[in-house]
PDB file of C-alpha atoms in Angstrom:
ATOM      1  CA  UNK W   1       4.350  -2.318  -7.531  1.00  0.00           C
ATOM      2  CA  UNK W   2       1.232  -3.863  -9.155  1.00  0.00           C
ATOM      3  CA  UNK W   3      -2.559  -2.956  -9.786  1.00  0.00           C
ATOM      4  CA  UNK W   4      -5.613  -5.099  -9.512  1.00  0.00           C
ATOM      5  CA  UNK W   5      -8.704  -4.418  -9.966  1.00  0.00           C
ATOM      6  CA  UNK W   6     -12.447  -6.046 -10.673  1.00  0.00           C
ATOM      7  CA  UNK W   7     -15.747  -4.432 -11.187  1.00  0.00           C
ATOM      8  CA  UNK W   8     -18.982  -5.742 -10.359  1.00  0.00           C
ATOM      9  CA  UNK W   9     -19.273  -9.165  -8.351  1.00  0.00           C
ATOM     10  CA  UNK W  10     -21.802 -11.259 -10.204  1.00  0.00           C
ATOM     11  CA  UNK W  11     -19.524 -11.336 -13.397  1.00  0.00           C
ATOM     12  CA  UNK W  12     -15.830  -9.889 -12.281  1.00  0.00           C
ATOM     13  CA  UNK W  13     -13.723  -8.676 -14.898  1.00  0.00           C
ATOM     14  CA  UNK W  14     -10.015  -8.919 -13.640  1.00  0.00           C
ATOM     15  CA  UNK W  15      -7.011  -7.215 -14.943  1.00  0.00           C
ATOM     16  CA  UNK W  16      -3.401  -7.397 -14.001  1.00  0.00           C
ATOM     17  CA  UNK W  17      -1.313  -5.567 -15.434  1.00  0.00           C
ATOM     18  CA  UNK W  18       1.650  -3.019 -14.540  1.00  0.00           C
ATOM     19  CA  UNK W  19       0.843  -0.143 -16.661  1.00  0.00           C
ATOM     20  CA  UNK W  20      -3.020   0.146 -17.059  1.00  0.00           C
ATOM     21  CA  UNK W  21      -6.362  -0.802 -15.280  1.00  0.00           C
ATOM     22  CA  UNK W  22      -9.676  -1.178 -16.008  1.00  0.00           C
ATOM     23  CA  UNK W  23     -11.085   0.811 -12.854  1.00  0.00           C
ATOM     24  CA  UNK W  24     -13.060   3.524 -13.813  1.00  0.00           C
ATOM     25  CA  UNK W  25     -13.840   6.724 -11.507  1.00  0.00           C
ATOM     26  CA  UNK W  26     -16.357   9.714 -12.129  1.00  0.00           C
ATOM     27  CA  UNK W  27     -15.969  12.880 -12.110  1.00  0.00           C
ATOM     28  CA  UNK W  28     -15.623  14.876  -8.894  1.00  0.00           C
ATOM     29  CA  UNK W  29     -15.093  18.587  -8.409  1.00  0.00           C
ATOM     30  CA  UNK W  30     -11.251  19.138  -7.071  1.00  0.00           C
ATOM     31  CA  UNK W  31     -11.313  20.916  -3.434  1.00  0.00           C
ATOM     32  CA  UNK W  32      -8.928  23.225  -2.409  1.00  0.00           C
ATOM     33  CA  UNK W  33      -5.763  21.905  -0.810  1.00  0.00           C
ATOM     34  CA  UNK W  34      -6.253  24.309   2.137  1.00  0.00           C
ATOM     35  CA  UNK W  35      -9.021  22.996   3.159  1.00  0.00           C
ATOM     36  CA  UNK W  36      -8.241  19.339   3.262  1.00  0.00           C
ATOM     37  CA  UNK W  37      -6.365  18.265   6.481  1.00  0.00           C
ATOM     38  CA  UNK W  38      -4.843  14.753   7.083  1.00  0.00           C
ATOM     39  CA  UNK W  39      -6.044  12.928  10.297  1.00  0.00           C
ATOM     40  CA  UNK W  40      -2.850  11.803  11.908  1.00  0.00           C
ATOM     41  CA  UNK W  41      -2.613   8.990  14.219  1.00  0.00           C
ATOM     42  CA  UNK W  42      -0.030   8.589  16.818  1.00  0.00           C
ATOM     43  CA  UNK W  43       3.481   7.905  16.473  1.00  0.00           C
ATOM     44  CA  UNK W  44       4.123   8.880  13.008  1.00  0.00           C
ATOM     45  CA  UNK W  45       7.731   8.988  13.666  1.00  0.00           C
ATOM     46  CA  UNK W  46       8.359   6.267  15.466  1.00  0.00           C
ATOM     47  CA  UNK W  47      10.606   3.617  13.244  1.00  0.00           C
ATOM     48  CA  UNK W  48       8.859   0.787  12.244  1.00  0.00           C
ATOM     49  CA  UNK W  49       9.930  -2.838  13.847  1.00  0.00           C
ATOM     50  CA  UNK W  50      10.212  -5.569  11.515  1.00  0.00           C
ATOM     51  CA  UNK W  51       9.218  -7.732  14.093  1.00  0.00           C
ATOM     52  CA  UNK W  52       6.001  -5.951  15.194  1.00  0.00           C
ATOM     53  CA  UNK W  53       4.531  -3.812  13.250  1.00  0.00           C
ATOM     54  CA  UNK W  54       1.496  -1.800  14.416  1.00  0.00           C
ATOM     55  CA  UNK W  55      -0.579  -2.804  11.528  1.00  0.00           C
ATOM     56  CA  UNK W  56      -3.687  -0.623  12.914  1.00  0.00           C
ATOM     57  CA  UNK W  57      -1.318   2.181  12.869  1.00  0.00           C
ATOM     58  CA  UNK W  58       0.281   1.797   9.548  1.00  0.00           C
ATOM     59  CA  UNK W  59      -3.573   1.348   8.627  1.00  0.00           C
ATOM     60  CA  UNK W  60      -4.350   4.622  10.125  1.00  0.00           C
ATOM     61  CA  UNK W  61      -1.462   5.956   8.459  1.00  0.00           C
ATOM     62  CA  UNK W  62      -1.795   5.628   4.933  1.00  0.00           C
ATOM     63  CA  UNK W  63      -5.755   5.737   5.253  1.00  0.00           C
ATOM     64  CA  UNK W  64      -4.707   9.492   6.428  1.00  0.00           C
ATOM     65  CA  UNK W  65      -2.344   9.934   2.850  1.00  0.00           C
ATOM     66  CA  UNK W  66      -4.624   8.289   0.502  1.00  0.00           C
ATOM     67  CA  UNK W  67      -8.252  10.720   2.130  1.00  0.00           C
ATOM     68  CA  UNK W  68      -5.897  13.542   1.741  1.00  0.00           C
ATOM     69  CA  UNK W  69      -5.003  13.404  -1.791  1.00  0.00           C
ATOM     70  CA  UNK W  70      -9.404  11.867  -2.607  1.00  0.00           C
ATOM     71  CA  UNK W  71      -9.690  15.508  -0.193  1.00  0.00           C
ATOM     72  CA  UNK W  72      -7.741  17.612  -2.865  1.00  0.00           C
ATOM     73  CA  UNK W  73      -9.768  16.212  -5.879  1.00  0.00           C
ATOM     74  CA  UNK W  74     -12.810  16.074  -4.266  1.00  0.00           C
ATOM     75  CA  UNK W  75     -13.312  12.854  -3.729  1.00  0.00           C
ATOM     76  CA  UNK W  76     -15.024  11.396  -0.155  1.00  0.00           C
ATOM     77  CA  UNK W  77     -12.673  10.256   2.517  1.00  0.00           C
ATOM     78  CA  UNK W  78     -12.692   6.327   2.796  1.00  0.00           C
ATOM     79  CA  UNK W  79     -13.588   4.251   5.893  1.00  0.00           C
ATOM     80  CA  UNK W  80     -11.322   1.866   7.477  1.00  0.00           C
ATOM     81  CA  UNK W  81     -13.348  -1.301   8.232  1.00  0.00           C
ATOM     82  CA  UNK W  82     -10.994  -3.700  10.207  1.00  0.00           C
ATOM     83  CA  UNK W  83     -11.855  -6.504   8.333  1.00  0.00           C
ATOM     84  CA  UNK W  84     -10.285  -5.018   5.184  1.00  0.00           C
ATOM     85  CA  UNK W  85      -7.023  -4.188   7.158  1.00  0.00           C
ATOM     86  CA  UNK W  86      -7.163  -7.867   8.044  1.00  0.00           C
ATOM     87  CA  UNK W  87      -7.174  -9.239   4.588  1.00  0.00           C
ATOM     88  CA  UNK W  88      -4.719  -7.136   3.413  1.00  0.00           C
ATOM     89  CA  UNK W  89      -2.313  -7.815   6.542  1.00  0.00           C
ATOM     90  CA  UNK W  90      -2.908 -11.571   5.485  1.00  0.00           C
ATOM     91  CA  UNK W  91      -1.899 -10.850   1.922  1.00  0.00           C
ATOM     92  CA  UNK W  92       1.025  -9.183   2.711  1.00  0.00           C
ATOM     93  CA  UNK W  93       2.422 -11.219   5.212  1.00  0.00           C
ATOM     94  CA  UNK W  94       2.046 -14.641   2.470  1.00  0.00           C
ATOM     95  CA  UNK W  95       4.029 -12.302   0.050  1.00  0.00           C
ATOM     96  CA  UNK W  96       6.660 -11.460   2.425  1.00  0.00           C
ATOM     97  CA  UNK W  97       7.299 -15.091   3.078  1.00  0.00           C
ATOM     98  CA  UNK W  98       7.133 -16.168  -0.479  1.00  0.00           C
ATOM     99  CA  UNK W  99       9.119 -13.335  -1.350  1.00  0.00           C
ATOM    100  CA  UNK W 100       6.902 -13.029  -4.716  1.00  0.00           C
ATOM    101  CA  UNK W 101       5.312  -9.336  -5.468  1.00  0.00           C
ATOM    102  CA  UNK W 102       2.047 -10.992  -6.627  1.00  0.00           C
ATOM    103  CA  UNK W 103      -1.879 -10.524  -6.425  1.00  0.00           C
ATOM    104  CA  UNK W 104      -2.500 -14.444  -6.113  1.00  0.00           C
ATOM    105  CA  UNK W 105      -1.720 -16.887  -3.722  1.00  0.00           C
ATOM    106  CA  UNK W 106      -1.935 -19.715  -2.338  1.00  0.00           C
ATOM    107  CA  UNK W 107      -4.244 -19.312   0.755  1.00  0.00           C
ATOM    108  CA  UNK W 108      -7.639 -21.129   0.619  1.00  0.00           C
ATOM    109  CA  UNK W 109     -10.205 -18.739   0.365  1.00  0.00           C
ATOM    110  CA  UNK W 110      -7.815 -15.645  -0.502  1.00  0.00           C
ATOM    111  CA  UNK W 111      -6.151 -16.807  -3.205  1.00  0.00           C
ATOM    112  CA  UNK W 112      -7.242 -13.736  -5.008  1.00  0.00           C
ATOM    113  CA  UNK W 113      -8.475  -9.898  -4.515  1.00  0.00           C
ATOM    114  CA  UNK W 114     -12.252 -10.960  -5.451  1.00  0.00           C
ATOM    115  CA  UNK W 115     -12.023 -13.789  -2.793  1.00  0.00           C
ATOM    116  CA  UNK W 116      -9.943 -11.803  -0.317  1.00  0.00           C
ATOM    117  CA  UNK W 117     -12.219  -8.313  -0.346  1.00  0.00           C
ATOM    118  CA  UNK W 118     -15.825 -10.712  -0.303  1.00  0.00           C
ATOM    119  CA  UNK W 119     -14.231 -12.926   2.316  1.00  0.00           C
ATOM    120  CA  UNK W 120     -14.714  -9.670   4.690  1.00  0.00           C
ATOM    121  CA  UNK W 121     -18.527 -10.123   4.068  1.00  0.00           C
ATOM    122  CA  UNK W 122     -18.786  -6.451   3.104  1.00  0.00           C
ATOM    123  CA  UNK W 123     -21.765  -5.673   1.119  1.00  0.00           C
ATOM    124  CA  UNK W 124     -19.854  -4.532  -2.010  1.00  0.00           C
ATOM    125  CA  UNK W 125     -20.480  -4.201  -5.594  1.00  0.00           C
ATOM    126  CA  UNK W 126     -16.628  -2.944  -7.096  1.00  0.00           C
ATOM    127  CA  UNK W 127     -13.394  -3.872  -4.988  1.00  0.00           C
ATOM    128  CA  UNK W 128      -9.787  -3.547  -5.848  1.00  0.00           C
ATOM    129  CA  UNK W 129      -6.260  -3.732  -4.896  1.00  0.00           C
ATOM    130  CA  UNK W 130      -3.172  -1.981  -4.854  1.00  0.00           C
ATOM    131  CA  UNK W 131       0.348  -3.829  -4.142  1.00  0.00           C
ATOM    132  CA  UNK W 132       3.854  -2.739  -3.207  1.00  0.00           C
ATOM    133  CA  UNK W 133       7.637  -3.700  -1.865  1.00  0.00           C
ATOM    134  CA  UNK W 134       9.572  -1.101  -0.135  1.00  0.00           C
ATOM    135  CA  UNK W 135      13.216  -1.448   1.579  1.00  0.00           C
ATOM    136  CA  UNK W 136      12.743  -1.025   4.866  1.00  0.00           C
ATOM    137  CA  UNK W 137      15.024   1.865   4.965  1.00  0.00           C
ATOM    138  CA  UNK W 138      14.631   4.639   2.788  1.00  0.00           C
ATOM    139  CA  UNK W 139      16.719   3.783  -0.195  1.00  0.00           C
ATOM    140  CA  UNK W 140      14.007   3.760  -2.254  1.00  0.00           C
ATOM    141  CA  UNK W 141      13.838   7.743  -2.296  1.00  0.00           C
ATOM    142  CA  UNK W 142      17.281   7.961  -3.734  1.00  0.00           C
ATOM    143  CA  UNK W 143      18.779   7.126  -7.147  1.00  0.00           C
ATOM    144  CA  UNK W 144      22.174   6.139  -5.597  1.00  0.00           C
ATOM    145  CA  UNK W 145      23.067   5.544  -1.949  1.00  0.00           C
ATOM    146  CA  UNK W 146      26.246   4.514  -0.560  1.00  0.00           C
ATOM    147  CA  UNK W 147      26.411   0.889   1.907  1.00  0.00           C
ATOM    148  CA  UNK W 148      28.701   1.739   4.882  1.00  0.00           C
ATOM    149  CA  UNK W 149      28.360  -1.538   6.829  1.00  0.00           C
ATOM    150  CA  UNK W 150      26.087  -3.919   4.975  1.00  0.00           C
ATOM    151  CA  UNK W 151      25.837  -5.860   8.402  1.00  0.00           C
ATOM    152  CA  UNK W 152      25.083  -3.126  10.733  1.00  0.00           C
ATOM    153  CA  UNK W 153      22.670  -1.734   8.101  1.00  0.00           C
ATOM    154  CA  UNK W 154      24.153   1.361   7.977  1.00  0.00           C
ATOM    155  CA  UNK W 155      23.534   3.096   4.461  1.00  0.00           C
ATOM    156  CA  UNK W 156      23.876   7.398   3.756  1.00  0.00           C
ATOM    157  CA  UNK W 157      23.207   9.743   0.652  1.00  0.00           C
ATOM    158  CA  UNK W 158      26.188  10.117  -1.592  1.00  0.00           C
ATOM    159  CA  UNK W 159      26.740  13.428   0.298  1.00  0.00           C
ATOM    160  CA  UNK W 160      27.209  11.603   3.404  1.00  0.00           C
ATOM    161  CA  UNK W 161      23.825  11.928   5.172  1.00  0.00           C
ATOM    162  CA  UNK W 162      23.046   8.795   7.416  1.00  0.00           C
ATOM    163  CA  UNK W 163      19.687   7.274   5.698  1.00  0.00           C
ATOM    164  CA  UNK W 164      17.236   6.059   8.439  1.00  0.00           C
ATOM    165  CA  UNK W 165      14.657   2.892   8.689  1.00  0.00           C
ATOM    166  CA  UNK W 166      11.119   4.082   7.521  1.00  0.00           C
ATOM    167  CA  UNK W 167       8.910   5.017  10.495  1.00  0.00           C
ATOM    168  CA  UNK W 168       5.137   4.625  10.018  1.00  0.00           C
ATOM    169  CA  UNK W 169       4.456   8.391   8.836  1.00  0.00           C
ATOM    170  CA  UNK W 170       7.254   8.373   6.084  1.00  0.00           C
ATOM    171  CA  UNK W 171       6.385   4.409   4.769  1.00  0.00           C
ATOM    172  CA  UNK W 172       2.615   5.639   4.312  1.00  0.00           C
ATOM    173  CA  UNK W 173       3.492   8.568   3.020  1.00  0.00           C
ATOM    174  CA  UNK W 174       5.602   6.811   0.278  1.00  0.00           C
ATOM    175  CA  UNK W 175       3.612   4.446  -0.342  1.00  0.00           C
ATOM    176  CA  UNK W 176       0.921   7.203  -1.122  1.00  0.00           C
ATOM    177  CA  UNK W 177       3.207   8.959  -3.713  1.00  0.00           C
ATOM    178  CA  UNK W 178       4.262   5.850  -5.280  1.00  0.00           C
ATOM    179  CA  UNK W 179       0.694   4.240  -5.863  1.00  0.00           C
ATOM    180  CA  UNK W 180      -0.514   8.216  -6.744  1.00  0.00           C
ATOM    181  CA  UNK W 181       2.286   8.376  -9.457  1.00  0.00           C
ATOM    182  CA  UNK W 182       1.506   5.473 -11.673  1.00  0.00           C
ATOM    183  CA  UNK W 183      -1.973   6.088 -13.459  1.00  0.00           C
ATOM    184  CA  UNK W 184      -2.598   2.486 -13.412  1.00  0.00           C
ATOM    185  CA  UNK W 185      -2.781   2.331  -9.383  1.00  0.00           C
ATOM    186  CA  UNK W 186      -3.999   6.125  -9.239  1.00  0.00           C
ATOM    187  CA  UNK W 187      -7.740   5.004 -10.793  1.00  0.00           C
ATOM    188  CA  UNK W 188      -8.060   2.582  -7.699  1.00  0.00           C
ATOM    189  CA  UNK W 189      -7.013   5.037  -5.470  1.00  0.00           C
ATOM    190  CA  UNK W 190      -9.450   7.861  -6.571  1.00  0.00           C
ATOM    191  CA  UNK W 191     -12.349   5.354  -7.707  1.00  0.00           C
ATOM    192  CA  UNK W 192     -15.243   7.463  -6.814  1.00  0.00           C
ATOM    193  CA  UNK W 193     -17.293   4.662  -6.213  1.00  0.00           C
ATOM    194  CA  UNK W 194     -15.119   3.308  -3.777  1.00  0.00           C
ATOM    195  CA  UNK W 195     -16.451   3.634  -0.015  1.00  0.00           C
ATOM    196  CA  UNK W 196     -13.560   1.530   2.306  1.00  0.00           C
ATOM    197  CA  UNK W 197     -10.099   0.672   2.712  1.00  0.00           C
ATOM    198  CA  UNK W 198      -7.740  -1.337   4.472  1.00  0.00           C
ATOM    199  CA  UNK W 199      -3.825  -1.649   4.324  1.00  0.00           C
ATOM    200  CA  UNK W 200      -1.648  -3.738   5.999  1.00  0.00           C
ATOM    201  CA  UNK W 201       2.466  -4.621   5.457  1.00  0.00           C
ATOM    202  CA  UNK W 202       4.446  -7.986   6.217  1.00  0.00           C
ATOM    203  CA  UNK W 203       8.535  -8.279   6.190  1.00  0.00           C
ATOM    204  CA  UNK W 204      10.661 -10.310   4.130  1.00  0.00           C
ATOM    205  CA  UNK W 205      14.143 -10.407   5.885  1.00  0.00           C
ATOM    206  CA  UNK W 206      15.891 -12.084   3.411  1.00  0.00           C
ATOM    207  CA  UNK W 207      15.237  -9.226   0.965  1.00  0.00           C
ATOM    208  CA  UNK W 208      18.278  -7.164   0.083  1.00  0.00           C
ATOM    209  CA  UNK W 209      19.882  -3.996   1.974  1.00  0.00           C
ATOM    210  CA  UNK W 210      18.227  -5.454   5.309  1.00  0.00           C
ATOM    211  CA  UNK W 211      15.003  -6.636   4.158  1.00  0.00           C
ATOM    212  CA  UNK W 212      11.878  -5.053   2.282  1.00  0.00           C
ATOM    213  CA  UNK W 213       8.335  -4.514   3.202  1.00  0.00           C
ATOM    214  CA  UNK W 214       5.488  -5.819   1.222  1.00  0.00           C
ATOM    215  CA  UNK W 215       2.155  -3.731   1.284  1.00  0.00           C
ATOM    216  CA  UNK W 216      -1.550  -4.194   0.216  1.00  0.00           C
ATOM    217  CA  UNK W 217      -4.679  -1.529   0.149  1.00  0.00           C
ATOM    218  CA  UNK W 218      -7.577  -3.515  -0.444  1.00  0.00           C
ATOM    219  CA  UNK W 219     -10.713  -0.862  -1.704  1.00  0.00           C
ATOM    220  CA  UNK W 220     -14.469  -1.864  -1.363  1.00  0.00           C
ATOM    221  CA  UNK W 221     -17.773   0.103  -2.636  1.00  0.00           C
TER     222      UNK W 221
END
């Protein structure tokens, strides 16, 4: 799970690091919890597909997690211009066959979060970009798991409860948590001068324990 993040266009300062960023957010008065909802799209629980994912539902999905938690610290909800879902998509589908974790690549013209965000042709003056890999079932949530047929891709809790594939609702919610719980990831997330965002998720099937999603938010403002 890595950060990225760069300021103003004309001159972009980029960082990459794991632990700390260099976005910057303002203050913003926190709202109450009750009062923030989270607009879900369709099929939340259906599993997710390695082979086709609904990338403007996942999109929809964790645009819905990350407006809740801006919504409880009073920040504005984000838009969710398709051409920022498509760079990220992009993104995370190179990753997923390079099997690399990374914020660079080698795709002409998106070789970077700078080129990727201003290859949209959004009129923007801070972007950023949050990374991830997640199994594609949900051993991620547990410390220890027990493998009951590696082939069939059949995994349980040490107590014996059958672990399930991610559908869209509980991958965006994760995602949400994980990027929310490191501080580094958090300041892109609750930028208040951030106005858009786009996510999108490719498969790597070679990854371990039945392959592992990789996942990109791209913000813009």
């Amino acid at each position: 799970m890595i950060h990225r993040h760069f300021p103003a266009i004309p001159r972009p300062l980029v960082a990459l690091c794991l632990i700390s960023a260099l976005a910057m957010s303002l203050p913003a008065a926190r709202a109450d919890a009750a009062t923030c909802a989270k607009t879900a799209p369709s099929g939340l629980n259906q599993p997710i597909d390695p082979a086709r994912i609904d990338q403007n539902r996942l999109n929809a999905a964790i645009a819905a997690e990350i407006n809740y938690i801006r919504c409880t610290k009073g920040r504005p909800a984000l838009a969710t211009p398709s051409s920022l879902r498509k760079v990220a998509v992009g993104h995370s589908r190179w990753m997923a066959s390079a099997s690399r974790l990374t914020h660079t690549s080698n795709r002409r013209g998106q070789q970077t979060p700078q080129q990727r965000v201003v290859s949209t042709g959004i009129d923007l003056r801070m972007g950023s970009e949050n990374i991830a890999k997640v199994s594609l079932y949900r051993l991620d949530e547990f410390g220890h798991f027990k493998i009951d047929d590696a082939g069939a891709c059949r995994f349980s809790t040490m107590d014996g409860k059958r672990i399930s594939r991610h559908t869209y609702g509980t991958l965006a919610r994760y995602a949400a948590q994980l990027w929310y719980k490191s501080s580094a990831h958090r300041k892109n997330l609750m930028d208040g001068r951030a106005r858009m965002t786009g996510s999108g998720a490719g498969f790597d099937a070679r990854g371990g324990r039945c392959g592992e999603i990789y996942l990109t938010q791209n913000f813009a403002g």
